[in-house]
Coordinates of C-alpha atoms in Angstrom, one line a residue:
Chain A
M662 CA -11.4 -14.2 -7.0
S663 CA -9.3 -17.3 -6.2
E664 CA -5.3 -16.5 -5.8
D665 CA -4.5 -18.2 -8.9
A666 CA -6.3 -15.8 -10.9
K667 CA -5.3 -12.7 -8.9
R668 CA -1.9 -13.7 -9.6
H669 CA -2.2 -13.2 -13.4
L670 CA -3.7 -9.5 -13.1
P671 CA -1.4 -6.8 -14.1
L672 CA 0.1 -4.9 -11.2
W673 CA -2.1 -2.0 -11.5
R674 CA -5.4 -3.6 -10.9
R675 CA -4.0 -5.0 -8.4
D676 CA -3.6 -2.7 -7.1
F677 CA -6.9 -0.9 -8.1
P678 CA -9.3 -4.2 -7.2
I679 CA -13.0 -3.9 -8.9
R680 CA -14.4 -5.5 -5.3
W681 CA -14.4 -3.7 -2.5
D682 CA -13.4 -6.6 0.0
E683 CA -10.3 -6.9 -1.9
D684 CA -9.0 -3.1 -1.4
H685 CA -7.1 -2.2 1.5
Y686 CA -7.7 0.8 3.0
V687 CA -5.9 2.0 6.2
T688 CA -8.1 3.8 8.1
R689 CA -7.3 6.7 10.3
R690 CA -7.5 4.9 13.0
Q691 CA -5.1 1.8 11.5
L692 CA -2.8 5.5 10.8
A693 CA -3.3 6.8 14.9
K694 CA -1.5 2.9 16.1
F695 CA 0.4 2.4 13.8
L696 CA 1.9 6.3 15.0
T697 CA 1.7 5.5 18.6
L698 CA 3.2 2.0 18.3
G699 CA 6.0 3.4 16.3
S700 CA 6.7 5.9 18.4
A701 CA 6.9 3.2 21.5
I702 CA 8.8 1.1 19.5
L703 CA 11.3 3.7 19.1
V704 CA 11.0 5.0 22.5
G705 CA 11.2 1.8 24.2
A706 CA 15.0 1.2 21.6
N707 CA 16.4 4.9 23.0
L708 CA 15.7 3.4 26.7
A709 CA 17.2 -0.1 25.8
M710 CA 20.3 2.0 24.1
V711 CA 20.7 3.8 27.6
A712 CA 20.3 0.9 29.8
A713 CA 22.6 -1.4 27.5
G714 CA 25.7 2.1 27.8
R715 CA 24.9 1.9 30.9
T716 CA 26.0 -1.6 32.0
R717 CA 29.2 -2.8 33.1
T718 CA 30.6 -5.9 31.8
S719 CA 33.1 -7.6 33.9
M720 CA 35.3 -10.0 31.2
A721 CA 39.1 -11.9 32.5
Y722 CA 41.7 -12.5 29.6
P723 CA 45.0 -14.3 29.8
P724 CA 47.3 -12.4 32.2
Q725 CA 49.7 -10.3 30.0
R726 CA 52.7 -9.0 31.1
L727 CA 53.1 -4.8 30.4
C728 CA 56.2 -3.4 32.2
A729 CA 58.3 -3.9 35.7
A730 CA 56.4 -2.1 38.1
D731 CA 58.5 0.9 38.7
A732 CA 59.5 1.4 34.8
L733 CA 56.9 4.5 34.9
G734 CA 57.5 7.3 36.7
P735 CA 54.6 10.0 38.0
G736 CA 53.1 11.9 35.0
E737 CA 54.3 8.6 32.0
S738 CA 52.8 6.8 30.0
L739 CA 53.1 3.8 28.0
L740 CA 51.4 2.0 24.9
F741 CA 50.2 -2.1 24.9
R742 CA 47.9 -3.8 23.2
Y743 CA 45.8 -6.2 25.3
P744 CA 43.7 -8.4 24.7
T745 CA 44.2 -8.6 21.8
A746 CA 46.7 -6.9 19.0
Q747 CA 43.5 -5.1 17.8
D748 CA 43.0 -3.8 21.3
P749 CA 45.7 -0.5 22.1
C750 CA 45.2 0.5 25.5
I751 CA 47.6 2.5 27.7
L752 CA 49.1 2.1 31.1
V753 CA 49.4 5.6 33.1
R754 CA 51.3 7.0 36.2
T755 CA 49.0 9.5 37.7
K756 CA 50.5 12.3 39.6
T757 CA 49.4 10.5 42.4
G758 CA 51.7 7.6 42.2
A759 CA 48.3 5.5 41.3
L760 CA 48.9 2.6 38.7
V761 CA 45.5 3.2 35.7
A762 CA 45.3 1.7 32.5
F763 CA 42.8 2.2 30.0
S764 CA 41.8 0.8 26.5
Q765 CA 43.1 3.7 24.3
V766 CA 40.2 4.0 21.8
C767 CA 38.0 7.1 22.4
T768 CA 34.2 6.5 22.8
H769 CA 33.2 9.1 20.4
L770 CA 34.8 7.9 17.5
S771 CA 37.6 6.1 17.6
C772 CA 40.6 7.9 17.8
A773 CA 43.7 7.1 20.2
V774 CA 43.6 8.9 23.1
V775 CA 46.9 10.1 24.9
Y776 CA 47.9 11.0 28.5
R777 CA 48.6 14.5 28.9
P778 CA 50.8 14.7 31.9
A779 CA 49.9 18.8 32.6
D780 CA 46.5 18.1 33.7
D781 CA 46.7 14.4 34.8
R782 CA 43.8 13.4 31.9
L783 CA 43.2 11.5 28.7
F784 CA 43.3 13.5 25.6
C785 CA 41.8 12.8 22.2
P786 CA 43.1 15.1 19.9
C787 CA 40.6 14.5 17.2
H788 CA 37.4 16.2 18.4
E789 CA 39.1 17.8 21.9
G790 CA 37.6 14.9 24.3
V791 CA 38.8 14.7 27.5
F792 CA 39.1 11.8 30.0
A793 CA 39.3 11.9 33.7
C794 CA 42.3 9.8 34.4
H795 CA 42.1 8.0 38.2
E796 CA 42.1 5.0 40.1
G797 CA 38.2 3.4 40.7
T798 CA 35.8 0.8 39.5
A799 CA 34.6 3.3 36.5
G800 CA 36.3 3.7 33.6
A801 CA 37.6 6.8 32.5
E802 CA 35.0 8.9 32.5
P803 CA 34.0 11.7 30.2
L804 CA 34.8 15.1 31.2
E805 CA 34.5 17.4 27.9
G806 CA 34.1 16.7 24.3
P807 CA 32.0 14.8 22.2
P808 CA 32.8 11.4 24.4
E809 CA 29.6 10.1 25.9
R810 CA 30.9 7.0 27.2
P811 CA 33.9 6.4 29.9
L812 CA 36.8 3.9 28.6
P813 CA 37.2 0.4 29.0
R814 CA 39.2 0.5 32.0
I815 CA 42.0 -2.2 31.7
T816 CA 42.2 -4.0 35.3
L817 CA 46.0 -4.4 36.6
D818 CA 47.8 -7.1 39.1
V819 CA 51.3 -5.8 40.1
R820 CA 53.2 -9.6 41.0
Q821 CA 56.8 -9.8 41.9
G822 CA 57.4 -5.9 40.8
D823 CA 55.5 -6.9 36.9
V824 CA 53.2 -5.0 35.8
F825 CA 50.5 -7.8 34.1
A826 CA 46.9 -6.9 32.8
T827 CA 44.1 -9.1 33.5
G828 CA 40.7 -8.1 32.4
V829 CA 38.8 -5.4 31.0
V830 CA 35.6 -3.8 32.5
S831 CA 34.0 -1.9 29.8
Chain B
M1096 CA -34.8 -21.1 1.8
S1097 CA -32.4 -19.1 -0.6
E1098 CA -32.0 -15.6 -0.8
L1099 CA -33.7 -13.1 -2.3
A1100 CA -32.5 -12.5 -6.2
F1101 CA -34.0 -10.3 -8.9
F1102 CA -35.7 -11.8 -11.3
I1103 CA -37.2 -9.8 -14.9
D1104 CA -40.1 -10.9 -16.9
Y1105 CA -39.6 -9.2 -19.8
S1106 CA -43.2 -11.0 -21.3
R1107 CA -45.0 -9.4 -18.5
C1108 CA -43.8 -5.9 -18.8
I1109 CA -46.6 -3.6 -20.1
G1110 CA -44.8 -0.3 -20.3
C1111 CA -46.8 1.3 -17.7
R1112 CA -43.4 3.3 -16.4
A1113 CA -44.1 2.9 -12.5
C1114 CA -40.2 2.1 -12.7
V1115 CA -39.3 4.2 -14.3
Q1116 CA -41.0 6.7 -11.7
A1117 CA -40.2 5.1 -8.7
C1118 CA -36.5 5.0 -9.5
E1119 CA -36.8 9.1 -10.1
E1120 CA -38.3 9.5 -6.5
C1121 CA -35.0 8.3 -5.3
D1122 CA -33.5 10.6 -2.9
T1123 CA -30.1 9.9 -3.8
H1124 CA -30.6 10.5 -7.5
R1125 CA -33.8 12.3 -7.3
G1126 CA -35.4 13.2 -10.9
Q1127 CA -32.7 11.1 -12.4
S1128 CA -34.3 6.9 -13.2
M1129 CA -31.4 4.7 -13.0
I1130 CA -34.0 2.6 -14.8
H1131 CA -34.3 2.6 -19.1
L1132 CA -37.7 1.5 -20.8
E1133 CA -37.0 0.2 -23.9
T1134 CA -39.2 -0.2 -26.9
I1135 CA -39.0 -3.4 -28.5
E1136 CA -40.0 -3.9 -32.2
R1137 CA -41.2 -0.2 -32.9
R1138 CA -43.0 -1.1 -36.1
D1139 CA -44.3 -4.0 -35.4
T1140 CA -45.8 -4.1 -31.4
V1141 CA -45.9 -1.8 -28.1
Q1142 CA -44.0 -4.2 -26.2
T1143 CA -41.2 -2.3 -23.7
A1144 CA -38.8 -4.2 -21.5
P1145 CA -37.2 -2.4 -18.4
Q1146 CA -33.5 -2.6 -18.5
M1147 CA -32.2 -2.3 -14.6
C1148 CA -28.3 -3.3 -14.5
M1149 CA -28.3 -6.7 -14.6
H1150 CA -24.8 -6.9 -12.2
C1151 CA -22.3 -9.0 -13.6
E1152 CA -20.2 -11.0 -12.0
D1153 CA -17.2 -9.6 -13.9
P1154 CA -18.3 -6.0 -14.5
V1155 CA -17.0 -5.0 -17.8
C1156 CA -18.1 -1.3 -17.3
A1157 CA -15.5 -1.6 -13.6
R1158 CA -13.2 -3.6 -15.9
V1159 CA -12.5 -0.7 -18.0
C1160 CA -13.5 2.1 -16.1
P1161 CA -9.8 4.0 -16.0
A1162 CA -10.4 6.2 -13.1
D1163 CA -11.3 3.0 -10.4
A1164 CA -15.0 4.9 -10.8
I1165 CA -16.8 1.8 -10.4
K1166 CA -16.5 -0.7 -7.2
Q1167 CA -18.4 -3.8 -6.6
T1168 CA -19.5 -4.8 -3.4
P1169 CA -19.2 -8.7 -2.0
E1170 CA -22.2 -9.6 -2.6
G1171 CA -22.3 -8.9 -5.9
V1172 CA -23.6 -5.7 -6.4
T1173 CA -21.9 -3.2 -8.9
Q1174 CA -22.0 0.2 -8.0
S1175 CA -22.5 2.9 -9.7
S1176 CA -19.6 5.5 -10.2
L1177 CA -18.0 7.7 -7.4
K1178 CA -18.7 10.8 -7.9
P1179 CA -15.4 12.3 -7.0
R1180 CA -13.2 9.7 -9.3
C1181 CA -16.0 9.5 -12.0
I1182 CA -13.9 11.5 -14.7
G1183 CA -17.5 10.9 -17.6
C1184 CA -15.1 8.9 -19.8
A1185 CA -18.5 7.0 -20.9
N1186 CA -15.8 4.0 -21.5
C1187 CA -18.4 2.2 -19.6
V1188 CA -21.1 3.8 -21.6
M1189 CA -19.4 2.2 -24.3
A1190 CA -18.2 -1.4 -23.1
C1191 CA -21.6 -2.3 -21.6
P1192 CA -23.1 -4.7 -23.3
F1193 CA -26.8 -4.3 -21.6
G1194 CA -26.0 -0.3 -22.5
V1195 CA -27.1 0.3 -18.7
P1196 CA -24.7 2.9 -17.6
K1197 CA -25.8 6.5 -18.8
Y1198 CA -23.1 9.5 -19.3
E1199 CA -24.9 12.4 -17.5
A1200 CA -23.5 15.6 -19.2
H1201 CA -24.7 18.4 -17.3
I1202 CA -23.0 16.6 -14.1
D1203 CA -20.2 14.9 -15.9
Q1204 CA -21.2 11.8 -14.1
M1205 CA -22.1 8.4 -15.3
M1206 CA -25.0 6.9 -13.9
K1207 CA -26.8 3.8 -13.6
C1208 CA -29.1 1.4 -11.1
D1209 CA -27.3 0.6 -7.5
Y1210 CA -29.6 -2.0 -7.1
C1211 CA -31.3 0.1 -4.5
F1212 CA -28.1 -0.7 -2.5
D1213 CA -28.9 2.0 0.5
R1214 CA -32.8 -0.4 0.5
T1215 CA -31.6 -3.8 0.0
S1216 CA -28.3 -3.7 2.1
V1217 CA -30.5 -3.4 4.9
G1218 CA -32.8 -5.9 3.6
K1219 CA -36.0 -4.0 1.7
K1220 CA -36.9 -4.8 -2.0
P1221 CA -34.8 -2.2 -4.7
M1222 CA -38.2 0.1 -5.6
C1223 CA -38.4 -0.5 -9.3
A1224 CA -39.7 -4.1 -7.9
T1225 CA -41.5 -3.0 -5.2
V1226 CA -44.1 -0.6 -7.9
C1227 CA -44.2 -3.4 -10.4
P1228 CA -47.6 -3.5 -10.9
S1229 CA -47.6 -6.7 -13.6
Q1230 CA -44.7 -7.5 -11.3
A1231 CA -42.4 -7.8 -14.4
L1232 CA -39.6 -7.1 -12.2
T1233 CA -39.8 -9.1 -9.1
F1234 CA -37.3 -9.2 -6.0
T1235 CA -37.8 -12.5 -4.6
T1236 CA -36.8 -16.0 -3.8
R1237 CA -35.3 -18.6 -6.4
E1238 CA -38.3 -21.1 -4.8
E1239 CA -41.3 -18.0 -5.5
I1240 CA -40.6 -18.5 -8.9
E1241 CA -40.5 -21.6 -9.9
R1242 CA -43.8 -22.0 -7.8
T1243 CA -45.9 -19.1 -9.6
R1244 CA -44.1 -18.6 -13.0
R1245 CA -43.7 -20.4 -16.0
G1246 CA -40.4 -19.4 -17.1
R1247 CA -37.0 -20.4 -16.6
P1248 CA -34.4 -18.1 -14.4
I1249 CA -31.4 -18.4 -16.0
N1250 CA -28.7 -15.2 -15.7
E1251 CA -26.1 -16.6 -18.1
W1252 CA -26.0 -14.2 -21.4
R1253 CA -23.9 -14.7 -24.3
F1254 CA -22.5 -11.9 -26.9
G1255 CA -20.8 -13.3 -30.0
D1256 CA -18.2 -15.4 -27.8
E1257 CA -18.4 -13.6 -24.9
V1258 CA -20.5 -15.4 -21.9
V1259 CA -21.8 -13.3 -19.4
R1260 CA -23.4 -14.1 -16.2
T1261 CA -25.6 -11.8 -14.1
K1262 CA -26.8 -11.2 -10.5
V1263 CA -30.3 -10.6 -12.3
F1264 CA -32.1 -13.1 -13.4
V1265 CA -34.7 -13.1 -16.4
L1266 CA -37.4 -15.3 -17.7
V1267 CA -37.2 -17.2 -20.6
P1268 CA -39.3 -20.1 -22.4
P1269 CA -37.8 -23.4 -20.2
A1270 CA -36.1 -24.9 -23.6
T1271 CA -33.7 -22.4 -23.1
T1272 CA -30.5 -22.1 -21.1
R1273 CA -28.4 -19.1 -22.3
V1274 CA -29.5 -16.2 -24.2
D1275 CA -27.8 -15.9 -27.0
V1276 CA -27.7 -12.2 -28.7
G1277 CA -26.4 -11.8 -32.0
L1278 CA -23.9 -8.6 -32.3
G1279 CA -23.8 -6.4 -34.9
A1280 CA -24.0 -6.2 -38.9
L1281 CA -19.8 -7.0 -38.8
R1282 CA -17.9 -10.0 -37.2
A1283 CA -14.9 -12.0 -37.3
G1284 CA -15.5 -14.9 -38.4
K1285 CA -13.1 -17.8 -39.6
N1286 CA -13.1 -16.9 -43.2
G1287 CA -12.9 -12.5 -42.3
P1288 CA -15.2 -10.2 -41.7
H1289 CA -18.6 -11.1 -42.9
I1290 CA -21.6 -9.3 -43.2
R1291 CA -25.4 -10.4 -41.8
P1292 CA -29.1 -9.4 -42.9
V1293 CA -30.0 -6.3 -41.1
A1294 CA -32.6 -7.6 -38.7
K1295 CA -36.2 -5.4 -39.4
D1296 CA -35.9 -3.8 -35.8
D1297 CA -32.4 -2.5 -36.2
V1298 CA -32.7 0.9 -35.1
A1299 CA -29.6 2.0 -37.4
A1300 CA -31.7 0.6 -41.0
L1301 CA -35.2 2.4 -39.3
L1302 CA -33.2 5.6 -39.3
E1303 CA -31.8 4.7 -43.0
D1304 CA -35.2 4.2 -44.0
L1305 CA -36.1 8.2 -43.0
P1306 CA -36.7 10.5 -46.2

């Protein structure tokens, strides 16, 4: 039967054609292939997502002055927005005196994290996630609660007594 | 050399029922013949005619099947009903212009000739054509038929306004190009239904003659 003639057939007849060769049977082997390949694709996609989560990307942005270098005492924090007004961040002088800055957006469900001077950690009040807060090349790694990925770190630069944000390592 | 085809020459039929017996002996439907031997004009003659499935190009039996039980192979062979699907509604029995499908009540299923698909699909002849002593049923090439027969093989039929083309050929006098089959007494014409004179071999009329 020609393609044109087929188009005039009712839908039920196209689904149940009279001729053997126009019928589309799914064989057991086809189904097994589909399941195997589909599973492989799902596994691969999961592995790709894990790999993407483990890669660090370092982005440099225009420097932005945050505050004077001695404005924060140990255990104090300051909120700022960097690189755009939609990116809330937190600048912390830890108990040990180190100056660190992180994105304030919790990697679990995007609540704003706050600094807790009592245990010198970043705390997310929504689901009680806890992030470490110390110097290092990586971001603030999650320690407790639901977050799985570290907070992006804001790279800092102290020039002539002023603190500048210079980039984001996520 | 064209491929093998089925030819029926009704004028050669001697009514020996060999085809019916051969068909009954097939293991796929033992004791059940798929070919019917019809009698023609019972009053006047002993002429018989074998009626196997004509394997229409557009099988109306499959078209009317509500259960999708009748399938056509790529070779153009219309299969008998599929056992798990046939619901025994006999739509095909009523639709077939050749009267080929029969409803078998003891198995609640339609059965009809399937061109001996198990044999023809591997290059053997259908059983009825193998046993026919007068070669009224022949499975051979068109060239062979033209070489040995006087008739003309045609596969086009007309039932009222419907033209049906079949895989099986019948041999007709050379002047004929199409078999025209008259319909029943009632037929819608341009001026509404009109009554046709009843042919003297009309089975219904024969039954009315009974006391």
